[in-house]
Coordinates of C-alpha atoms in Angstrom, one line a residue:
Chain G
M1 CA 129.3 102.6 61.9
S2 CA 127.5 99.4 61.3
K3 CA 123.7 99.1 61.7
T4 CA 122.5 98.6 65.3
W5 CA 120.1 95.7 65.8
T6 CA 117.7 96.2 68.7
A7 CA 115.3 94.0 70.6
A8 CA 112.7 94.8 73.3
L9 CA 111.5 92.4 76.0
L10 CA 108.0 92.3 77.3
I11 CA 107.5 90.4 80.6
I12 CA 104.0 89.4 81.2
G13 CA 102.9 88.5 84.7
D14 CA 101.3 89.8 87.9
E15 CA 103.7 87.7 89.9
I16 CA 106.7 89.8 88.8
L17 CA 104.9 93.1 89.6
S18 CA 103.7 92.0 93.0
G19 CA 107.3 91.1 94.0
R20 CA 106.3 87.4 94.5
T21 CA 108.7 86.2 91.9
Q22 CA 112.2 87.6 91.3
D23 CA 112.7 88.2 87.6
K24 CA 115.7 86.5 86.1
N25 CA 114.8 86.9 82.4
V26 CA 116.0 90.5 81.9
A27 CA 119.6 89.6 82.7
Q28 CA 119.5 86.2 81.1
I29 CA 118.0 87.5 77.8
G30 CA 120.1 90.7 77.9
K31 CA 123.4 88.8 78.1
W32 CA 122.3 86.3 75.4
L33 CA 121.3 89.1 73.0
N34 CA 124.7 90.7 73.4
L35 CA 126.2 87.5 72.0
Q36 CA 123.8 87.6 69.1
G37 CA 124.9 91.2 68.2
I38 CA 121.5 92.6 69.2
R39 CA 121.1 95.2 71.9
L40 CA 118.3 95.0 74.4
S41 CA 116.8 98.5 74.1
E42 CA 113.8 98.4 76.4
V43 CA 112.0 96.2 78.9
R44 CA 108.4 96.5 79.9
I45 CA 106.7 94.4 82.6
V46 CA 102.9 94.4 82.4
P47 CA 100.1 92.5 84.3
D48 CA 98.0 89.7 82.9
V49 CA 95.5 92.1 81.3
L50 CA 94.7 91.7 77.7
E51 CA 94.6 95.4 76.6
R52 CA 97.8 96.2 78.5
I53 CA 99.6 93.4 76.7
V54 CA 98.2 94.4 73.3
E55 CA 99.3 98.0 73.8
A56 CA 102.8 97.1 74.9
V57 CA 103.2 94.6 72.0
N58 CA 102.3 97.2 69.5
A59 CA 104.5 99.9 71.0
L60 CA 107.5 97.6 71.2
R61 CA 107.4 95.6 68.0
A62 CA 107.3 98.8 65.9
G63 CA 110.4 100.3 67.3
N64 CA 112.7 97.3 67.4
N65 CA 114.0 94.6 65.1
Y66 CA 112.8 91.9 67.5
L67 CA 110.3 91.7 70.3
F68 CA 110.6 88.9 72.8
T69 CA 107.9 88.1 75.3
T70 CA 108.1 85.9 78.4
G71 CA 105.2 84.5 80.4
G72 CA 101.6 83.8 79.8
I73 CA 101.9 80.9 77.4
G74 CA 100.9 78.1 79.8
P75 CA 97.7 76.2 80.3
T76 CA 95.8 78.3 82.8
H77 CA 93.2 81.0 82.6
D78 CA 95.6 83.9 83.0
D79 CA 97.8 82.7 80.2
I80 CA 96.6 85.1 77.5
T81 CA 99.8 86.1 75.6
V82 CA 98.8 84.3 72.4
D83 CA 95.4 86.0 72.4
A84 CA 97.0 89.4 73.0
V85 CA 99.6 89.0 70.3
A86 CA 96.9 87.8 67.8
A87 CA 94.8 90.8 68.7
A88 CA 97.8 93.1 68.3
L89 CA 98.4 91.7 64.8
D90 CA 94.7 91.5 64.0
V91 CA 94.9 87.8 63.1
P92 CA 92.8 84.9 64.5
V93 CA 94.0 82.3 67.0
V94 CA 94.3 78.9 65.5
E95 CA 95.5 75.5 66.6
H96 CA 99.0 74.6 65.3
P97 CA 99.0 71.0 64.2
E98 CA 102.7 70.5 64.9
A99 CA 102.3 72.0 68.4
R100 CA 99.4 69.7 69.0
A101 CA 101.5 66.7 67.9
M102 CA 104.4 67.8 70.2
L103 CA 101.9 68.0 73.2
E104 CA 100.4 64.6 72.3
G105 CA 103.9 63.1 72.2
Y106 CA 105.0 64.8 75.4
Y107 CA 102.0 63.9 77.5
A108 CA 101.9 60.3 76.1
K109 CA 105.6 60.0 77.1
I110 CA 105.0 61.1 80.7
G111 CA 101.8 59.1 80.9
K112 CA 99.4 62.0 81.4
E113 CA 96.2 63.0 79.6
L114 CA 96.2 65.9 77.1
T115 CA 93.4 67.8 78.8
P116 CA 91.5 70.7 77.1
S117 CA 93.5 73.2 79.2
R118 CA 96.8 71.6 78.2
L119 CA 95.7 71.7 74.6
R120 CA 95.4 75.5 75.0
M121 CA 99.2 75.4 74.6
A122 CA 98.8 74.4 70.9
R123 CA 97.0 77.7 70.2
V124 CA 99.0 80.3 68.1
P125 CA 98.3 83.5 66.2
K126 CA 97.6 82.5 62.6
G127 CA 100.8 82.3 60.5
A128 CA 103.0 81.5 63.5
D129 CA 105.9 79.0 63.6
L130 CA 107.1 77.2 66.7
I131 CA 110.2 77.6 69.0
P132 CA 111.3 74.2 70.3
N133 CA 111.1 73.6 74.0
P134 CA 113.8 71.1 75.1
V135 CA 112.7 71.2 78.7
S136 CA 108.9 70.8 78.9
G137 CA 106.5 69.9 76.1
A138 CA 104.9 73.2 75.1
P139 CA 106.7 75.1 72.4
G140 CA 107.4 78.8 72.1
I141 CA 105.9 80.7 69.2
V142 CA 107.3 83.1 66.6
V143 CA 105.1 85.3 64.4
E144 CA 106.4 88.2 62.4
N145 CA 109.2 89.7 64.6
I146 CA 107.6 88.5 67.9
Y147 CA 109.1 85.7 69.8
M148 CA 106.9 84.3 72.6
M149 CA 108.7 82.3 75.2
A150 CA 107.9 80.7 78.5
G151 CA 108.4 82.7 81.7
I152 CA 110.0 80.1 83.9
P153 CA 113.7 81.0 83.6
H154 CA 115.2 77.5 82.9
I155 CA 112.5 76.9 80.2
T156 CA 113.2 80.3 78.7
A157 CA 116.9 79.3 78.8
G158 CA 116.2 76.2 76.7
M159 CA 114.3 78.2 74.1
I160 CA 116.9 81.0 73.7
E161 CA 119.6 78.4 73.5
G162 CA 117.8 76.9 70.5
L163 CA 117.5 80.3 68.9
S164 CA 121.2 81.0 69.2
G165 CA 122.7 82.0 65.9
T166 CA 119.4 82.0 64.0
L167 CA 118.6 85.7 64.4
E168 CA 120.2 88.3 62.1
G169 CA 122.2 90.7 64.2
G170 CA 125.1 93.0 64.1
R171 CA 128.5 92.5 65.5
P172 CA 128.4 91.3 69.1
L173 CA 129.0 94.1 71.6
V174 CA 132.4 93.5 73.3
S175 CA 133.0 94.8 76.8
V176 CA 136.3 95.4 78.5
T177 CA 136.4 96.1 82.3
V178 CA 139.0 98.1 84.3
G179 CA 138.6 98.3 88.0
A180 CA 140.1 100.8 90.5
F181 CA 139.8 101.9 94.1
A182 CA 138.8 105.3 92.7
P183 CA 135.6 107.0 93.8
E184 CA 133.6 107.4 90.6
S185 CA 133.0 111.1 91.4
E186 CA 136.7 111.8 91.2
V187 CA 137.2 110.4 87.7
F188 CA 134.1 111.8 86.2
E189 CA 136.0 114.1 83.8
L190 CA 138.3 111.3 82.7
L191 CA 135.4 109.1 81.7
I192 CA 133.8 111.8 79.6
A193 CA 137.2 112.5 77.9
I194 CA 137.8 108.8 77.1
E195 CA 134.3 108.3 75.6
K196 CA 134.7 111.5 73.5
A197 CA 138.2 110.4 72.2
H198 CA 136.9 106.9 71.2
E199 CA 133.8 107.4 69.1
G200 CA 131.6 104.2 69.1
T201 CA 132.3 103.3 72.7
Q202 CA 130.0 103.6 75.7
L203 CA 131.5 103.8 79.1
G204 CA 129.7 102.7 82.2
S205 CA 130.9 103.0 85.8
Y206 CA 129.7 100.6 88.6
P207 CA 130.6 101.7 92.0
F208 CA 131.3 99.3 94.9
F209 CA 132.5 99.3 98.5
K210 CA 134.9 96.5 99.4
E211 CA 137.9 95.9 101.6
G212 CA 136.8 99.0 103.5
K213 CA 137.3 101.2 100.4
V214 CA 135.1 102.7 97.7
G215 CA 135.9 102.1 94.1
A216 CA 134.3 101.3 90.8
N217 CA 134.5 99.0 87.8
F218 CA 134.6 100.9 84.6
V219 CA 133.2 99.0 81.6
V220 CA 134.0 100.0 78.0
R221 CA 131.5 98.6 75.4
A222 CA 132.0 98.7 71.7
E223 CA 131.2 96.6 68.6
D224 CA 134.9 96.8 67.6
E225 CA 137.1 94.8 69.9
G226 CA 140.2 96.8 69.1
L227 CA 138.4 100.0 69.8
A228 CA 137.2 98.8 73.2
A229 CA 140.7 97.6 74.0
A230 CA 142.2 101.0 73.0
A231 CA 139.7 102.9 75.1
A232 CA 140.3 100.6 78.1
K233 CA 144.0 101.1 77.7
A234 CA 143.6 104.9 77.6
L235 CA 141.3 104.7 80.7
A236 CA 143.9 102.7 82.6
S237 CA 146.6 105.2 81.8
G238 CA 144.3 108.1 82.9
L239 CA 143.5 106.3 86.1
S240 CA 147.3 105.9 86.8
E241 CA 147.9 109.6 86.1
L242 CA 145.3 110.4 88.7
G243 CA 147.1 108.2 91.2
Y244 CA 144.7 105.2 91.1
E245 CA 146.1 101.7 90.3
P246 CA 144.0 100.3 87.4
T247 CA 143.1 96.6 87.5
P248 CA 142.4 95.0 84.1
G249 CA 139.4 92.8 84.2
G250 CA 137.9 94.6 87.1
L251 CA 137.8 94.3 90.8
Chain Q
M1 CA 84.9 98.6 95.3
S2 CA 87.4 101.1 96.7
K3 CA 89.6 103.2 94.5
T4 CA 92.7 101.5 93.2
W5 CA 96.0 103.3 93.6
T6 CA 98.7 102.5 91.1
A7 CA 102.3 103.2 90.6
A8 CA 104.7 102.7 87.8
L9 CA 108.4 102.0 88.1
L10 CA 111.0 103.3 85.7
I11 CA 114.4 101.7 85.9
I12 CA 117.2 103.7 84.3
G13 CA 120.4 102.0 83.4
D14 CA 122.4 100.3 80.6
E15 CA 123.8 97.9 83.1
I16 CA 120.4 96.3 83.7
L17 CA 119.6 96.0 80.0
S18 CA 123.1 94.5 79.2
G19 CA 122.6 91.8 81.8
R20 CA 125.6 93.0 83.7
T21 CA 123.6 93.8 86.8
Q22 CA 120.8 91.6 88.1
D23 CA 117.8 93.9 89.0
K24 CA 116.4 93.6 92.5
N25 CA 114.3 96.8 92.6
V26 CA 111.3 95.5 90.8
A27 CA 110.6 92.8 93.5
Q28 CA 111.7 95.0 96.4
I29 CA 109.5 98.0 95.3
G30 CA 106.6 95.8 94.2
K31 CA 106.4 94.2 97.7
W32 CA 106.8 97.5 99.5
L33 CA 104.0 99.1 97.4
N34 CA 101.6 96.2 98.3
L35 CA 102.1 97.2 101.9
Q36 CA 101.3 100.8 101.1
G37 CA 98.0 99.8 99.4
I38 CA 99.4 100.8 96.0
R39 CA 99.6 98.4 93.1
L40 CA 102.7 98.3 90.8
S41 CA 101.0 98.5 87.4
E42 CA 103.9 98.6 85.0
V43 CA 107.7 98.6 84.9
R44 CA 109.9 100.0 82.1
I45 CA 113.6 99.6 81.9
V46 CA 115.3 102.1 79.6
P47 CA 119.0 103.0 78.7
D48 CA 120.9 106.1 79.9
V49 CA 119.6 108.1 77.0
L50 CA 117.9 111.4 77.7
E51 CA 115.1 111.3 75.2
R52 CA 114.2 107.7 76.1
I53 CA 113.9 108.6 79.8
V54 CA 111.8 111.7 79.1
E55 CA 109.4 109.7 76.9
A56 CA 109.0 107.0 79.5
V57 CA 108.6 109.5 82.4
N58 CA 105.8 111.3 80.5
A59 CA 104.0 108.1 79.5
L60 CA 104.2 106.6 83.0
R61 CA 103.5 109.7 85.2
A62 CA 100.2 110.4 83.4
G63 CA 98.6 107.0 83.8
N64 CA 99.5 106.4 87.5
N65 CA 99.1 108.0 90.9
Y66 CA 102.8 107.7 91.4
L67 CA 105.9 107.2 89.3
F68 CA 109.1 105.8 91.0
T69 CA 112.4 105.9 89.2
T70 CA 115.6 104.1 90.2
G71 CA 119.1 104.8 88.9
G72 CA 120.9 107.7 87.3
I73 CA 121.1 110.1 90.2
G74 CA 124.8 109.6 91.0
P75 CA 127.8 111.8 90.3
T76 CA 128.9 110.5 86.9
H77 CA 128.3 111.7 83.3
D78 CA 125.7 109.0 82.6
D79 CA 123.6 110.1 85.6
I80 CA 121.0 112.1 83.8
T81 CA 117.7 111.3 85.5
V82 CA 117.3 114.8 87.0
D83 CA 117.8 116.4 83.7
A84 CA 115.4 114.0 82.0
V85 CA 112.6 114.6 84.6
A86 CA 113.1 118.3 84.5
A87 CA 112.8 118.2 80.7
A88 CA 109.7 116.0 81.0
L89 CA 108.1 118.6 83.4
D90 CA 109.5 121.5 81.4
V91 CA 111.2 123.1 84.4
P92 CA 114.8 124.1 84.9
V93 CA 117.4 122.2 86.9
V94 CA 118.4 124.1 90.1
E95 CA 120.7 123.4 93.0
H96 CA 118.7 122.5 96.1
P97 CA 120.3 124.3 99.1
E98 CA 119.3 121.6 101.6
A99 CA 120.7 118.8 99.3
R100 CA 124.0 120.8 99.1
A101 CA 124.1 121.1 102.9
M102 CA 123.5 117.3 103.2
L103 CA 126.4 116.6 100.8
E104 CA 128.7 119.1 102.6
G105 CA 127.9 117.4 105.9
Y106 CA 128.4 113.9 104.5
Y107 CA 131.7 114.5 102.8
A108 CA 133.1 116.5 105.7
K109 CA 132.2 113.6 108.0
I110 CA 134.0 111.0 105.9
G111 CA 136.9 113.4 105.2
K112 CA 136.4 113.8 101.5
E113 CA 136.2 116.8 99.2
L114 CA 132.9 117.9 97.8
T115 CA 134.1 117.9 94.2
P116 CA 132.1 119.5 91.3
S117 CA 130.9 116.0 90.2
R118 CA 129.7 115.1 93.7
L119 CA 127.9 118.4 93.8
R120 CA 125.9 117.3 90.8
M121 CA 123.9 115.3 93.3
A122 CA 122.5 118.5 94.7
R123 CA 120.8 119.3 91.4
V124 CA 117.0 118.9 91.3
P125 CA 114.1 119.8 89.0
K126 CA 112.8 123.2 90.2
G127 CA 110.1 122.8 92.8
A128 CA 111.4 119.5 94.1
D129 CA 111.7 118.2 97.7
L130 CA 114.2 115.7 99.0
I131 CA 113.9 112.0 100.0
P132 CA 116.3 111.3 102.9
N133 CA 119.1 108.8 102.2
P134 CA 120.0 107.1 105.5
V135 CA 122.8 105.0 103.8
S136 CA 125.0 107.3 101.7
G137 CA 124.9 111.1 101.5
A138 CA 123.0 112.0 98.4
P139 CA 119.2 112.3 98.8
G140 CA 116.5 111.1 96.6
I141 CA 114.2 113.7 95.0
V142 CA 110.4 114.1 94.7
V143 CA 108.7 116.4 92.3
E144 CA 105.0 116.3 91.5
N145 CA 104.1 112.6 91.6
I146 CA 107.6 111.5 90.6
Y147 CA 109.9 109.9 93.2
M148 CA 113.6 109.6 92.0
M149 CA 115.6 107.1 94.0
A150 CA 119.0 105.5 93.9
G151 CA 119.5 102.4 91.9
I152 CA 121.8 100.4 94.2
P153 CA 119.3 98.1 96.0
H154 CA 120.3 98.7 99.6
I155 CA 120.3 102.5 99.1
T156 CA 116.9 102.2 97.4
A157 CA 115.7 100.2 100.4
G158 CA 116.7 103.0 102.8
M159 CA 114.8 105.5 100.8
I160 CA 111.6 103.5 100.5
E161 CA 111.8 102.6 104.2
G162 CA 111.7 106.4 104.9
L163 CA 108.7 106.9 102.6
S164 CA 106.7 104.1 104.3
G165 CA 103.3 105.4 105.4
T166 CA 103.7 108.8 103.8
L167 CA 102.0 108.0 100.5
E168 CA 98.2 108.0 100.1
G169 CA 97.1 104.5 99.1
G170 CA 94.2 102.2 99.3
R171 CA 93.8 99.1 101.4
P172 CA 96.9 96.9 101.2
L173 CA 96.5 93.9 98.9
V174 CA 96.3 90.7 101.0
S175 CA 97.4 87.4 99.6
V176 CA 96.6 83.9 100.7
T177 CA 98.4 80.9 99.3
V178 CA 97.3 77.3 98.9
G179 CA 99.7 74.7 97.4
A180 CA 99.0 71.3 96.0
F181 CA 100.7 68.6 94.0
A182 CA 98.2 69.3 91.3
P183 CA 99.3 70.1 87.7
E184 CA 97.9 73.5 87.0
S185 CA 96.4 72.3 83.7
E186 CA 94.1 69.9 85.6
V187 CA 92.6 72.6 87.9
F188 CA 92.2 75.3 85.3
E189 CA 88.4 75.2 85.4
L190 CA 88.4 75.3 89.2
L191 CA 90.5 78.4 89.2
I192 CA 88.1 80.2 86.9
A193 CA 85.1 79.2 88.9
I194 CA 86.7 80.4 92.2
E195 CA 87.6 83.7 90.8
K196 CA 84.1 84.2 89.3
A197 CA 82.4 83.3 92.6
H198 CA 84.5 85.7 94.6
E199 CA 84.4 89.1 92.9
G200 CA 87.3 91.4 93.8
T201 CA 89.8 88.5 94.0
Q202 CA 92.6 87.7 91.6
L203 CA 93.9 84.2 91.3
G204 CA 97.4 83.3 90.2
S205 CA 99.0 79.9 89.8
Y206 CA 102.7 79.3 90.1
P207 CA 103.8 75.9 88.9
F208 CA 106.7 74.0 90.3
F209 CA 108.5 70.7 90.1
K210 CA 109.7 69.3 93.4
E211 CA 110.1 65.9 95.2
G212 CA 109.8 64.4 91.7
K213 CA 106.3 65.7 91.2
V214 CA 104.6 68.7 89.5
G215 CA 102.3 71.0 91.4
A216 CA 101.5 74.6 91.9
N217 CA 101.0 77.3 94.5
F218 CA 97.8 79.1 94.0
V219 CA 97.7 82.7 95.3
V220 CA 94.5 84.5 96.0
R221 CA 94.9 88.3 96.2
A222 CA 92.2 90.8 97.3
E223 CA 91.9 94.0 99.2
D224 CA 89.6 92.4 101.7
E225 CA 91.2 89.9 104.0
G226 CA 88.0 88.0 104.6
L227 CA 87.2 87.8 100.9
A228 CA 90.7 86.4 100.2
A229 CA 90.4 83.8 103.0
A230 CA 86.9 82.7 101.8
A231 CA 88.2 82.3 98.2
A232 CA 91.2 80.3 99.5
K233 CA 89.0 78.1 101.6
A234 CA 86.7 77.4 98.6
L235 CA 89.8 76.7 96.5
A236 CA 91.1 74.2 99.1
S237 CA 87.8 72.4 99.1
G238 CA 87.7 72.3 95.3
L239 CA 91.2 70.8 95.2
S240 CA 90.2 68.1 97.7
E241 CA 87.2 67.2 95.6
L242 CA 89.5 66.8 92.6
G243 CA 91.6 64.4 94.7
Y244 CA 94.5 66.8 95.5
E245 CA 95.5 67.5 99.1
P246 CA 95.6 71.3 99.6
T247 CA 98.4 72.7 101.7
P248 CA 97.5 76.1 103.3
G249 CA 100.4 78.5 103.1
G250 CA 101.7 76.9 100.0
L251 CA 104.4 74.3 99.2

């Protein structure tokens, strides 16, 4: 079996924990990582408290190939992600000349002043490089294996789009879905048998209730497309034998 | 200052990490906890892997008054939350007679058989009590300070609704919002000054771009309603002095 590449995601922000803002970055980044051949192995959401961010950064960067953070890189007083990552790495915070130039260009273009608080967005942990931000002026930041990105989902999207294909990963995880109006509790043994018979696959079942009936979508995931297809085929046969009509692609 | 009650939330499920399913429980449970006077202090999302769940359960239950889990209490082979919590607490898994009776009643009512895999949903860590499930048959489970709930958001909603008012907490956190078409980077110093002048408040700023203009909603949070209102009033005055029209309630 090939090496598995993993990433963790650290979401920084009181507004997510309080329920004020609905997170969209877990799903967005999880899907994007699948395409990079990297598995999202853990997510943590912590408040805008320096020690809590430092602790999570250190726990997550050690156990994974990559750590992504979202949130806390804006201009305001509760934007402390750069300080926290610098503290975690035990390096000073410095102004990045290229980031400053980007901000100068951006604010000149939109006819606004580059105030001291906006200039905070040029601060990086020493040794860092920048992640371009095609949406708004302030760049993301990469240092060691830590990628610091904006928290606002469409700005995050611009940053990950730019990173596509630049990260070393394994083979993308392929998924094949088979749906059926079969209560998942009735096909339990079948799922175990299929997973056992196809080493390297993971099988998930996602129950639903529609058209007045219960059923589930069964998702086979594997790095090998042929393996995923074979397991899905075996699953479809097994469902038929139990009297449930399988629907390739899911219901 | 009164005691702060905190809770952590552990979300269990490959489907959230892969991006297949959009999480809704963080926001739903975060908001509900605010009303109970309990602050959501951390969220972790981990895959359906026993050791990873055990590790997270032990890390989170120790540092918080309450730990909530969602997901992994259904009938299928990847539903291992009960086993993981039992392992974390070092107690055996037992069948709960009342849970079994609930399942028998539920499946009799809908005219289905109580199969061995469905009966898995009567398994609990020894010493546990049940959390009623008004939506589908299988109950949630509470043991020590750990509340295990379903992952499907409307079922989770039914369970937390039933728990409302039963958990010891502090004073609910009150929030007051003031919006303005003010770039957050221009009111940075004002926010710091307001927070400093009103001890016990937290100030968040949530930028937006609408009607062709940038602005932000500024949210004051405090346990004391009068304190939050006073800080919001001071903030509105400060915004006016800087030339921005404040909008109570937010934009």
